[in-house]
């Protein structure tokens, strides 16, 4: 894993936007895997800015979101489809038919997972997957004990996740307890993974994900098995990393290398 420690969450967003911009400019028909939640909001704001001010072009891009709640319609204010439309898709020039979010209201929810997997395969697979991490180690909604080879399917959210996400729902509002999520196996099939984490509340999760033992009990540790993962964290989220000094040292050497080589040279299918 490549671990990049940035001074604050704004720099995390800029660095992630640089990677996505470079990906899109090198392969304009890139397939991006996207996440919702608080963490990528700054990244999405930066991509919108680059679209508006520098013409970053999304017309060829296809996107697949990680997950969606079961039991609320796509146009519900708390659906992940609504989140993506508001926070990224509507303000950029992506073609809306090229944005996919798992179907949380499918007639037979058990069919929705395999259908989503097929769609991902039909586009040629995900080039770059953006991820955040839950305090319980989930990626997507793959909660602790999810199979490390799992594919898109329905999962029951843990009490911890329900509590973490309750901030988005008012007290008397229905908060879904089920979600449809890409599996850990689906995520690991992406060609490149960009994991973002910010704030001290994520410090234990980041420590476990990067330096802990691989275990279904902490799903994010599965990323250690992928050959191309970039973890970008701020100082708060990095605060419990044992080898923090080493990652910073590697980062400095990397920066020197980047000055010599164009990062776009490293993007391929
Ligand atoms: C969202 C998702 C989740 C979040 C995670 C962190 O699509 O898949 O795994 O990335 O719950 O959420 P935030 O960023 O709100 O802390």
XYZ file of N, CA and C and ligand atoms in Angstrom:
823
model
N 0.843 -1.202 0.000
C 0.000 0.000 0.000
C 0.871 1.241 0.000
N 0.428 2.212 -0.797
C 1.133 3.485 -0.760
C 0.351 4.368 0.211
N 1.003 4.900 1.227
C 0.308 5.738 2.210
C 0.810 7.171 2.081
N -0.098 8.081 1.771
C 0.282 9.484 1.617
C -0.366 10.269 2.757
N 0.456 10.988 3.517
C -0.075 11.752 4.644
C -0.068 13.238 4.275
N -1.266 13.815 4.236
C -1.393 15.230 3.889
C -1.673 16.018 5.161
N -1.375 17.321 5.130
C -1.503 18.103 6.361
C -2.965 18.206 6.828
N -3.904 18.359 5.907
C -5.301 18.487 6.336
C -6.249 17.933 5.263
N -7.542 17.977 5.573
C -8.511 17.324 4.664
C -8.613 18.014 3.304
N -8.302 19.320 3.266
C -8.356 20.021 1.967
C -7.261 19.508 1.037
N -6.093 19.246 1.614
C -4.980 18.738 0.779
C -5.283 17.292 0.353
N -5.939 16.522 1.236
C -6.343 15.157 0.856
C -7.238 15.244 -0.389
N -8.199 16.174 -0.366
C -9.115 16.327 -1.503
C -8.357 16.714 -2.772
N -7.396 17.640 -2.642
C -6.627 18.082 -3.820
C -5.818 16.928 -4.410
N -5.169 16.176 -3.528
C -4.323 15.064 -4.014
C -5.176 13.995 -4.717
N -6.339 13.729 -4.134
C -7.226 12.732 -4.758
C -7.737 13.260 -6.096
N -8.062 14.554 -6.143
C -8.547 15.145 -7.402
C -7.445 15.072 -8.470
N -6.197 15.263 -8.057
C -5.075 15.169 -9.023
C -5.045 13.778 -9.654
N -5.237 12.766 -8.820
C -5.184 11.386 -9.330
C -6.346 11.138 -10.300
N -7.529 11.614 -9.930
C -8.696 11.386 -10.799
C -8.568 12.193 -12.094
N -8.095 13.417 -11.981
C -7.922 14.239 -13.186
C -6.938 13.568 -14.151
N -5.840 13.108 -13.587
C -4.833 12.454 -14.414
C -5.405 11.188 -15.071
N -6.210 10.451 -14.306
C -6.865 9.238 -14.833
C -7.777 9.592 -16.022
N -8.604 10.630 -15.846
C -9.581 10.990 -16.885
C -8.889 11.567 -18.118
N -7.822 12.341 -17.863
C -7.135 12.945 -19.016
C -6.394 11.880 -19.813
N -5.882 10.870 -19.122
C -5.146 9.812 -19.825
C -6.110 8.846 -20.520
N -7.190 8.477 -19.821
C -8.204 7.574 -20.402
C -9.562 8.267 -20.289
N -9.963 9.047 -21.285
C -11.215 9.806 -21.180
C -12.450 8.934 -20.998
N -12.364 7.636 -21.356
C -13.525 6.759 -21.135
C -13.349 5.922 -19.868
N -12.627 6.492 -18.903
C -12.381 5.763 -17.649
C -13.674 5.347 -16.963
N -13.588 4.210 -16.274
C -14.693 3.751 -15.437
C -14.278 4.006 -13.985
N -15.007 4.898 -13.320
C -14.675 5.239 -11.937
C -15.640 4.559 -10.980
N -15.120 4.056 -9.880
C -15.967 3.559 -8.797
C -16.036 4.676 -7.767
N -17.234 5.000 -7.300
C -17.369 6.163 -6.413
C -18.026 5.807 -5.087
N -17.711 6.628 -4.076
C -18.253 6.428 -2.731
C -19.099 7.631 -2.342
N -19.985 7.430 -1.377
C -20.718 8.558 -0.784
C -20.131 8.807 0.606
N -20.869 9.508 1.470
C -20.378 9.786 2.819
C -19.717 11.154 2.881
N -19.259 11.518 4.075
C -18.663 12.847 4.270
C -17.285 12.947 3.636
N -16.530 11.854 3.670
C -15.120 11.940 3.282
C -14.896 12.462 1.860
N -15.600 11.955 0.823
C -15.258 12.413 -0.530
C -15.896 13.743 -0.945
N -16.656 14.393 -0.044
C -17.362 15.615 -0.444
C -16.381 16.691 -0.953
N -15.261 16.851 -0.247
C -14.257 17.849 -0.662
C -13.654 17.498 -2.015
N -13.445 16.212 -2.241
C -12.927 15.744 -3.539
C -13.915 16.103 -4.647
N -15.203 15.822 -4.421
C -16.204 16.098 -5.448
C -16.295 17.607 -5.725
N -16.186 18.412 -4.652
C -16.210 19.877 -4.834
C -15.048 20.295 -5.728
N -13.886 19.701 -5.486
C -12.693 20.057 -6.263
C -12.845 19.619 -7.728
N -13.453 18.467 -7.961
C -13.656 18.016 -9.346
C -14.638 18.946 -10.069
N -15.666 19.391 -9.346
C -16.634 20.333 -9.944
C -15.912 21.629 -10.320
N -15.039 22.084 -9.404
C -14.274 23.318 -9.655
C -13.395 23.147 -10.898
N -12.731 22.003 -10.995
C -11.845 21.795 -12.144
C -12.644 21.684 -13.444
N -13.867 21.150 -13.345
C -14.722 21.101 -14.532
C -15.107 22.524 -14.956
N -15.560 23.328 -13.954
C -16.050 24.682 -14.277
C -14.924 25.608 -14.713
N -13.791 25.534 -14.005
C -12.742 26.531 -14.267
C -11.718 26.074 -15.293
N -11.530 24.758 -15.435
C -10.483 24.287 -16.350
C -11.016 23.300 -17.380
N -12.340 23.149 -17.428
C -12.946 22.328 -18.481
C -12.683 20.836 -18.348
N -12.397 20.359 -17.132
C -12.205 18.912 -16.964
C -13.459 18.215 -17.501
N -13.243 17.313 -18.464
C -14.349 16.788 -19.260
C -14.754 15.378 -18.804
N -16.004 15.223 -18.444
C -16.504 13.939 -17.946
C -17.401 13.223 -18.963
N -17.458 13.730 -20.203
C -18.447 13.168 -21.133
C -18.193 11.703 -21.470
N -16.935 11.260 -21.393
C -16.655 9.862 -21.719
C -16.639 8.951 -20.495
N -16.730 9.557 -19.314
C -16.545 8.795 -18.067
C -17.796 8.002 -17.703
N -17.594 6.778 -17.226
C -18.692 5.980 -16.664
C -18.418 5.811 -15.169
N -19.456 5.780 -14.350
C -19.235 5.633 -12.909
C -20.129 4.537 -12.316
N -19.589 3.873 -11.318
C -20.360 2.882 -10.557
C -20.228 3.230 -9.086
N -21.356 3.482 -8.421
C -21.275 3.720 -6.985
C -21.213 2.418 -6.210
N -20.618 2.524 -5.034
C -20.419 1.335 -4.212
C -21.713 0.733 -3.703
N -22.653 1.606 -3.298
C -23.764 1.064 -2.516
C -24.994 1.961 -2.555
N -26.074 1.406 -2.071
C -27.342 2.150 -1.979
C -28.176 1.506 -0.875
N -28.965 2.344 -0.202
C -29.878 1.811 0.806
C -30.992 1.004 0.142
N -31.471 -0.005 0.864
C -32.648 -0.762 0.428
C -33.873 -0.154 1.113
N -34.902 0.082 0.324
C -36.171 0.498 0.932
C -36.471 1.974 0.811
N -35.558 2.762 0.226
C -35.933 4.153 -0.059
C -35.736 4.391 -1.558
N -36.648 5.126 -2.193
C -36.534 5.313 -3.646
C -35.335 6.178 -4.024
N -34.922 6.056 -5.292
C -33.741 6.790 -5.769
C -33.883 8.293 -5.557
N -35.121 8.811 -5.619
C -35.281 10.263 -5.478
C -35.477 10.713 -4.023
N -35.313 9.788 -3.072
C -35.416 10.138 -1.644
C -34.217 11.029 -1.280
N -34.455 12.037 -0.415
C -33.348 12.959 -0.091
C -32.115 12.256 0.487
N -32.303 11.092 1.157
C -31.151 10.413 1.768
C -30.607 9.275 0.915
N -31.153 9.086 -0.297
C -30.616 7.991 -1.118
C -29.228 8.371 -1.602
N -28.427 7.370 -1.892
C -27.065 7.652 -2.376
C -27.109 8.187 -3.806
N -28.168 7.842 -4.558
C -28.344 8.425 -5.905
C -28.516 9.938 -5.775
N -29.377 10.364 -4.832
C -29.585 11.805 -4.636
C -28.276 12.471 -4.210
N -27.575 11.824 -3.297
C -26.289 12.362 -2.829
C -25.349 12.589 -4.007
N -25.244 11.599 -4.881
C -24.300 11.710 -6.002
C -24.749 12.770 -7.000
N -26.067 12.812 -7.277
C -26.557 13.829 -8.213
C -26.215 15.224 -7.693
N -26.477 15.426 -6.387
C -26.269 16.763 -5.829
C -24.798 17.114 -5.668
N -24.013 16.141 -5.208
C -22.621 16.456 -4.856
C -21.627 16.318 -6.003
N -22.043 15.667 -7.100
C -21.105 15.549 -8.213
C -21.768 15.587 -9.589
N -22.724 14.699 -9.833
C -23.163 14.492 -11.217
C -23.851 15.716 -11.840
N -24.781 16.333 -11.090
C -25.530 17.451 -11.699
C -24.621 18.614 -12.099
N -23.648 18.985 -11.260
C -22.816 20.146 -11.636
C -21.726 19.860 -12.684
N -21.514 18.611 -13.106
C -20.486 18.353 -14.128
C -21.172 17.884 -15.416
N -20.358 17.652 -16.449
C -20.979 17.302 -17.741
C -20.979 15.796 -18.011
N -21.119 15.012 -16.928
C -21.198 13.557 -17.129
C -22.578 13.232 -17.727
N -22.638 12.195 -18.563
C -23.930 11.792 -19.133
C -24.631 10.928 -18.094
N -25.823 11.359 -17.704
C -26.462 10.719 -16.547
C -26.677 9.211 -16.752
N -26.916 8.787 -18.001
C -27.092 7.341 -18.275
C -25.799 6.564 -18.014
N -24.680 7.275 -17.927
C -23.403 6.586 -17.672
C -23.057 6.522 -16.192
N -23.996 6.932 -15.336
C -23.754 6.864 -13.890
C -24.633 5.770 -13.299
N -24.015 4.814 -12.674
C -24.761 3.670 -12.123
C -24.671 3.658 -10.591
N -25.803 3.427 -9.969
C -25.877 3.253 -8.510
C -26.678 1.977 -8.320
N -26.273 1.078 -7.407
C -27.056 -0.155 -7.249
C -28.523 0.167 -6.974
N -29.386 -0.753 -7.415
C -30.825 -0.538 -7.314
C -31.343 -1.039 -5.963
N -31.703 -0.091 -5.103
C -32.181 -0.465 -3.773
C -33.676 -0.721 -3.742
N -34.343 -0.568 -4.876
C -35.796 -0.756 -4.915
C -36.180 -1.781 -5.974
N -35.227 -2.610 -6.402
C -35.498 -3.606 -7.442
C -36.641 -4.524 -7.011
N -37.392 -5.023 -7.991
C -38.535 -5.865 -7.674
C -38.082 -7.071 -6.854
N -36.989 -7.692 -7.325
C -36.384 -8.755 -6.534
C -34.960 -8.338 -6.188
N -34.769 -7.828 -4.956
C -33.454 -7.285 -4.589
C -32.325 -8.308 -4.742
N -32.687 -9.612 -4.692
C -31.632 -10.630 -4.815
C -31.052 -10.656 -6.232
N -31.838 -10.171 -7.222
C -31.340 -10.132 -8.610
C -30.453 -8.916 -8.862
N -30.632 -7.870 -8.053
C -29.957 -6.597 -8.345
C -28.433 -6.727 -8.286
N -27.939 -7.550 -7.351
C -26.489 -7.699 -7.201
C -25.826 -8.265 -8.452
N -26.278 -9.487 -8.890
C -25.677 -10.062 -10.100
C -25.831 -9.145 -11.321
N -26.957 -8.417 -11.415
C -27.153 -7.508 -12.555
C -26.110 -6.391 -12.530
N -25.840 -5.890 -11.324
C -24.841 -4.812 -11.173
C -23.450 -5.325 -11.549
N -23.133 -6.536 -11.100
C -21.829 -7.141 -11.444
C -21.683 -7.241 -12.964
N -22.769 -7.623 -13.617
C -22.729 -7.794 -15.074
C -22.483 -6.448 -15.761
N -23.158 -5.416 -15.245
C -22.978 -4.079 -15.839
C -21.519 -3.635 -15.710
N -20.938 -3.880 -14.543
C -19.533 -3.486 -14.336
C -18.657 -4.223 -15.346
N -18.891 -5.515 -15.493
C -18.090 -6.331 -16.424
C -18.283 -5.841 -17.853
N -19.550 -5.522 -18.225
C -19.855 -5.086 -19.595
C -19.122 -3.803 -19.976
N -18.831 -2.953 -18.980
C -18.113 -1.706 -19.312
C -16.602 -1.936 -19.363
N -16.175 -3.140 -19.018
C -14.737 -3.425 -19.052
C -14.081 -3.380 -17.683
N -14.866 -3.174 -16.622
C -14.319 -3.192 -15.262
C -13.918 -1.803 -14.787
N -13.789 -1.683 -13.481
C -13.507 -0.373 -12.872
C -12.007 -0.059 -12.947
N -11.696 1.116 -13.479
C -10.286 1.528 -13.592
C -9.768 2.072 -12.270
N -10.592 2.870 -11.614
C -10.141 3.526 -10.379
C -11.310 3.584 -9.407
N -11.155 2.960 -8.258
C -12.231 2.911 -7.259
C -11.901 3.838 -6.091
N -12.782 4.786 -5.817
C -12.627 5.670 -4.650
C -13.330 5.020 -3.460
N -12.671 5.015 -2.305
C -13.251 4.402 -1.104
C -13.090 5.304 0.118
N -14.029 5.174 1.057
C -13.844 5.689 2.403
C -13.884 4.480 3.321
N -13.582 4.683 4.597
C -13.622 3.541 5.533
C -14.529 3.869 6.711
N -15.314 2.895 7.134
C -16.170 3.078 8.313
C -15.350 2.871 9.585
N -15.846 3.385 10.709
C -15.094 3.219 11.956
C -14.999 1.737 12.348
N -15.919 0.909 11.825
C -15.845 -0.535 12.113
C -15.077 -1.290 11.025
N -14.443 -0.542 10.129
C -13.608 -1.179 9.095
C -14.343 -1.502 7.816
N -15.618 -1.118 7.708
C -16.317 -1.478 6.465
C -15.812 -0.662 5.277
N -15.859 -1.281 4.121
C -15.662 -0.574 2.848
C -16.905 -0.886 2.017
N -17.418 0.123 1.292
C -18.776 -0.024 0.805
C -19.607 -0.282 2.057
N -20.580 -1.182 1.974
C -21.280 -1.571 3.210
C -20.910 -3.009 3.557
N -19.689 -3.378 3.273
C -19.206 -4.706 3.668
C -18.812 -4.637 5.132
N -19.743 -5.063 5.955
C -19.562 -4.961 7.397
C -18.647 -6.085 7.893
N -18.153 -5.972 9.152
C -17.280 -7.015 9.689
C -17.859 -8.417 9.461
N -16.993 -9.322 9.096
C -17.236 -10.740 8.767
C -17.748 -10.939 7.341
N -17.794 -9.872 6.531
C -18.139 -10.050 5.110
C -17.069 -10.915 4.456
N -17.511 -11.772 3.528
C -16.522 -12.591 2.824
C -15.559 -11.699 2.052
N -14.294 -12.050 2.101
C -13.296 -11.245 1.385
C -13.406 -11.453 -0.123
N -14.215 -12.426 -0.548
C -14.418 -12.634 -1.988
C -15.822 -12.226 -2.430
N -16.553 -11.555 -1.542
C -17.968 -11.280 -1.822
C -18.170 -10.410 -3.053
N -19.353 -10.571 -3.666
C -19.762 -9.766 -4.820
C -20.973 -8.926 -4.411
N -21.452 -8.094 -5.320
C -22.559 -7.180 -4.996
C -23.770 -7.955 -4.471
N -24.250 -7.538 -3.320
C -25.347 -8.263 -2.647
C -25.927 -7.398 -1.534
N -26.934 -7.946 -0.852
C -27.574 -7.195 0.237
C -26.859 -7.466 1.557
N -26.643 -6.417 2.325
C -26.026 -6.577 3.645
C -26.874 -5.872 4.696
N -26.849 -6.410 5.903
C -27.502 -5.747 7.038
C -26.461 -4.860 7.707
N -26.810 -3.621 7.984
C -25.850 -2.691 8.582
C -25.681 -2.990 10.076
N -24.492 -2.774 10.588
C -24.237 -3.012 12.012
C -24.790 -1.839 12.833
N -25.042 -2.075 14.133
C -25.485 -0.966 14.996
C -24.507 0.213 14.928
N -23.220 -0.085 14.829
C -22.204 0.981 14.758
C -22.414 1.868 13.507
N -22.621 1.203 12.356
C -22.833 1.954 11.108
C -24.139 2.732 11.167
N -25.176 2.090 11.720
C -26.465 2.784 11.823
C -26.306 4.035 12.680
N -25.522 3.912 13.749
C -25.326 5.071 14.619
C -24.494 6.141 13.889
N -23.406 5.709 13.222
C -22.562 6.668 12.493
C -23.378 7.442 11.453
N -24.319 6.742 10.792
C -25.059 7.374 9.690
C -26.377 8.015 10.132
N -26.709 7.878 11.424
C -27.999 8.415 11.894
C -28.007 9.940 11.782
N -26.806 10.558 11.695
C -26.742 12.017 11.592
C -27.432 12.540 10.317
N -27.584 11.674 9.327
C -28.217 12.114 8.074
C -29.743 12.007 8.112
N -30.277 11.346 9.131
C -31.727 11.136 9.197
C -32.300 11.864 10.408
N -33.475 12.485 10.228
C -34.093 13.123 11.393
C -34.693 12.037 12.283
N -34.995 12.408 13.540
C -35.373 11.411 14.546
C -36.559 10.525 14.141
N -37.570 11.156 13.519
C -38.777 10.389 13.183
C -38.721 9.821 11.765
N -37.549 9.935 11.107
C -37.436 9.468 9.718
C -37.016 8.005 9.683
N -37.535 7.265 8.674
C -37.153 5.857 8.499
C -35.684 5.777 8.084
N -34.871 5.049 8.862
C -33.456 4.860 8.484
C -33.263 3.404 8.066
N -32.933 3.165 6.784
C -32.816 1.775 6.329
C -31.745 1.001 7.089
N -32.026 -0.269 7.329
C -31.063 -1.133 8.022
C -30.385 -2.085 7.057
N -30.865 -2.074 5.806
C -30.279 -2.939 4.777
C -29.707 -2.082 3.656
N -28.689 -2.599 3.008
C -28.122 -1.880 1.855
C -27.684 -2.898 0.825
N -27.611 -2.451 -0.432
C -26.999 -3.291 -1.460
C -25.616 -2.695 -1.708
N -24.613 -3.538 -1.694
C -23.241 -3.036 -1.791
C -22.379 -3.906 -2.700
N -21.470 -3.258 -3.429
C -20.434 -4.027 -4.118
C -19.756 -4.885 -3.052
N -19.287 -6.062 -3.426
C -18.602 -6.910 -2.457
C -17.128 -6.541 -2.345
N -16.466 -7.179 -1.401
C -15.020 -6.935 -1.254
C -14.302 -7.491 -2.487
N -14.798 -8.639 -2.976
C -14.207 -9.216 -4.197
C -14.394 -8.276 -5.384
N -15.574 -7.641 -5.469
C -15.833 -6.682 -6.559
C -14.823 -5.535 -6.481
N -14.650 -5.011 -5.272
C -13.745 -3.863 -5.075
C -12.318 -4.260 -5.446
N -11.933 -5.480 -5.041
C -10.547 -5.911 -5.306
C -10.293 -6.138 -6.798
N -11.375 -6.258 -7.596
C -11.186 -6.426 -9.044
C -10.876 -5.103 -9.751
N -11.054 -3.973 -9.057
C -10.733 -2.676 -9.680
C -9.240 -2.635 -9.993
N -8.898 -1.886 -11.049
C -7.467 -1.850 -11.422
C -6.634 -1.025 -10.455
N -7.268 0.005 -9.887
C -6.552 0.824 -8.918
C -7.539 1.263 -7.847
N -7.062 1.420 -6.623
C -7.937 1.824 -5.521
C -7.378 3.067 -4.842
N -8.266 4.010 -4.593
C -7.890 5.249 -3.910
C -8.712 5.325 -2.636
N -8.064 5.105 -1.501
C -8.756 5.115 -0.210
C -8.502 6.456 0.472
N -9.586 7.112 0.887
C -9.460 8.402 1.562
C -9.935 8.262 3.013
N -9.224 8.923 3.939
C -9.729 8.967 5.316
C -9.252 10.260 5.962
N -10.153 10.903 6.676
C -9.796 12.167 7.319
C -10.349 12.217 8.748
N -9.619 12.908 9.616
C -10.083 13.148 10.984
C -9.656 12.063 11.955
N -9.507 12.482 13.215
C -9.038 11.554 14.249
C -10.000 10.402 14.495
N -11.284 10.604 14.187
C -12.249 9.521 14.422
C -11.935 8.310 13.536
N -11.118 8.503 12.505
C -10.768 7.395 11.613
C -9.376 6.823 11.922
N -8.700 7.381 12.938
C -7.301 6.986 13.182
C -7.159 5.485 13.485
N -8.039 4.933 14.323
C -7.921 3.504 14.669
C -8.219 2.645 13.439
N -9.224 3.062 12.648
C -9.584 2.290 11.449
C -8.420 2.295 10.447
N -7.776 3.439 10.300
C -6.663 3.535 9.340
C -5.481 2.690 9.813
N -5.207 2.730 11.096
C -4.112 1.931 11.659
C -4.356 0.438 11.375
N -5.580 -0.004 11.652
C -5.932 -1.410 11.470
C -5.864 -1.790 9.990
N -6.419 -0.919 9.141
C -6.478 -1.193 7.697
C -5.084 -1.331 7.086
N -4.160 -0.469 7.503
C -2.829 -0.451 6.874
C -1.867 -1.409 7.570
N -1.960 -1.472 8.906
C -0.921 -2.195 9.644
C -1.441 -3.424 10.398
N -2.773 -3.631 10.364
C -3.333 -4.790 11.075
C -3.267 -6.055 10.230
N -3.669 -7.173 10.826
C -3.668 -8.448 10.091
C -4.907 -8.525 9.214
N -4.759 -9.170 8.058
C -5.897 -9.318 7.148
C -6.958 -10.195 7.802
N -8.168 -9.653 7.867
C -9.240 -10.399 8.519
C -10.590 -9.915 8.043
N -11.514 -10.861 7.838
C -12.879 -10.485 7.460
C -13.531 -9.667 8.575
N -12.957 -9.729 9.775
C -13.534 -8.981 10.887
C -13.273 -7.479 10.734
N -12.279 -7.146 9.891
C -12.010 -5.733 9.599
C -11.830 -5.622 8.087
N -12.965 -5.535 7.354
C -12.941 -5.700 5.891
C -11.906 -4.856 5.152
N -11.621 -3.637 5.640
C -10.675 -2.778 4.908
C -9.279 -3.381 4.837
N -8.969 -4.338 5.721
C -7.640 -4.969 5.663
C -7.469 -5.776 4.373
N -8.599 -6.119 3.720
C -8.520 -6.872 2.459
C -7.768 -6.078 1.396
N -7.755 -4.764 1.544
C -7.060 -3.929 0.543
C -5.573 -4.239 0.498
N -5.053 -4.807 1.579
C -3.617 -5.165 1.596
C -3.288 -6.189 0.511
N -4.324 -6.896 0.027
C -4.082 -7.931 -0.995
C -4.103 -7.371 -2.408
N -4.467 -6.087 -2.548
C -4.537 -5.486 -3.889
C -3.181 -4.861 -4.208
N -2.769 -5.011 -5.469
C -1.406 -4.547 -5.769
C -1.284 -3.041 -6.000
N -2.416 -2.347 -6.112
C -2.306 -0.920 -6.420
C -3.284 -0.075 -5.602
N -2.976 0.084 -4.326
C -3.843 0.875 -3.448
C -3.087 2.118 -2.997
N -3.708 3.275 -3.142
C -3.139 4.509 -2.599
C -4.059 4.968 -1.475
N -3.488 5.105 -0.283
C -4.260 5.561 0.878
C -3.856 7.009 1.130
N -4.813 7.919 1.052
C -4.480 9.326 1.308
C -5.231 9.780 2.556
N -4.466 10.180 3.558
C -5.052 10.522 4.860
C -4.520 11.864 5.339
N -5.270 12.502 6.240
C -4.739 13.718 6.849
C -4.032 13.339 8.157
N -3.437 14.338 8.811
C -2.658 14.063 10.030
C -3.513 13.396 11.104
N -4.781 13.823 11.230
C -5.664 13.232 12.247
C -5.867 11.751 12.012
N -6.198 11.384 10.777
C -6.456 9.978 10.453
C -5.174 9.158 10.499
N -4.019 9.830 10.333
C -2.728 9.121 10.333
C -2.149 8.998 11.737
N -2.826 9.631 12.725
C -2.175 9.816 14.027
C -1.845 8.517 14.769
N -2.481 7.401 14.434
C -2.176 6.151 15.157
C -1.311 5.202 14.344
N -0.825 5.636 13.177
C 0.001 4.742 12.348
C 1.374 4.568 12.994
N 1.773 3.315 13.130
C 3.049 3.048 13.791
C 4.224 3.505 12.916
N 4.114 3.292 11.596
C 5.219 3.627 10.700
C 5.006 4.968 9.995
N 4.361 5.893 10.684
C 4.025 7.192 10.094
C 5.258 7.879 9.492
N 6.370 7.866 10.253
C 7.605 8.521 9.790
C 8.104 7.896 8.493
N 7.982 6.571 8.408
C 8.443 5.857 7.210
C 7.601 6.259 6.000
N 6.252 6.334 6.174
C 5.388 6.695 5.040
C 5.708 8.108 4.538
N 6.043 8.993 5.502
C 6.371 10.368 5.096
C 7.685 10.393 4.319
N 8.626 9.575 4.758
C 9.933 9.482 4.090
C 9.740 8.955 2.657
N 8.936 7.893 2.532
C 8.656 7.330 1.198
C 7.979 8.400 0.337
N 7.044 9.150 0.938
C 6.314 10.184 0.210
C 7.258 11.222 -0.371
N 8.263 11.569 0.403
C 9.203 12.581 -0.081
C 9.997 12.037 -1.270
N 10.449 10.800 -1.160
C 11.187 10.201 -2.283
C 10.298 10.102 -3.522
N 9.013 9.758 -3.308
C 8.055 9.659 -4.419
C 7.908 10.999 -5.124
N 7.777 12.082 -4.301
C 7.609 13.415 -4.890
C 8.790 13.740 -5.800
N 9.997 13.359 -5.361
C 11.190 13.624 -6.181
C 11.092 12.851 -7.491
N 10.587 11.604 -7.407
C 10.451 10.771 -8.613
C 9.425 11.362 -9.579
N 8.294 11.855 -8.986
C 7.215 12.407 -9.816
C 7.725 13.599 -10.617
N 8.652 14.351 -10.009
C 9.202 15.501 -10.737
C 9.918 15.036 -11.995
N 10.475 13.804 -11.953
C 11.233 13.291 -13.107
C 10.358 12.588 -14.131
N 9.277 11.916 -13.671
C 8.431 11.127 -14.584
C 7.022 11.667 -14.572
N 6.326 11.559 -15.679
C 4.937 12.005 -15.712
C 4.063 10.934 -15.076
N 3.240 11.296 -14.035
C 2.402 10.272 -13.388
C 1.450 9.602 -14.372
N 1.058 10.329 -15.449
C 0.107 9.728 -16.401
C 0.705 8.499 -17.081
N 2.048 8.395 -17.071
C 2.682 7.234 -17.670
C 2.302 5.949 -16.926
N 1.823 6.099 -15.676
C 1.568 4.905 -14.865
C 0.141 4.412 -15.017
N -0.674 5.106 -15.835
C -2.067 4.693 -15.977
C -2.207 3.813 -17.215
N -2.748 2.631 -17.017
C -2.938 1.750 -18.178
C -4.139 0.848 -17.931
N -4.569 0.156 -18.976
C -5.638 -0.843 -18.799
C -5.060 -2.218 -19.021
C -20.261 5.085 1.181
C -19.531 3.939 1.685
C -19.038 3.845 3.083
C -18.328 5.115 3.558
C -17.911 4.968 5.011
C -17.276 6.229 5.540
O -20.631 4.886 -0.176
O -19.367 3.047 0.933
O -18.170 2.748 3.184
O -17.213 5.348 2.747
O -19.025 4.672 5.786
O -18.251 7.236 5.600
P -17.876 8.728 5.908
O -17.076 9.232 4.763
O -19.193 9.445 6.015
O -17.112 8.729 7.184
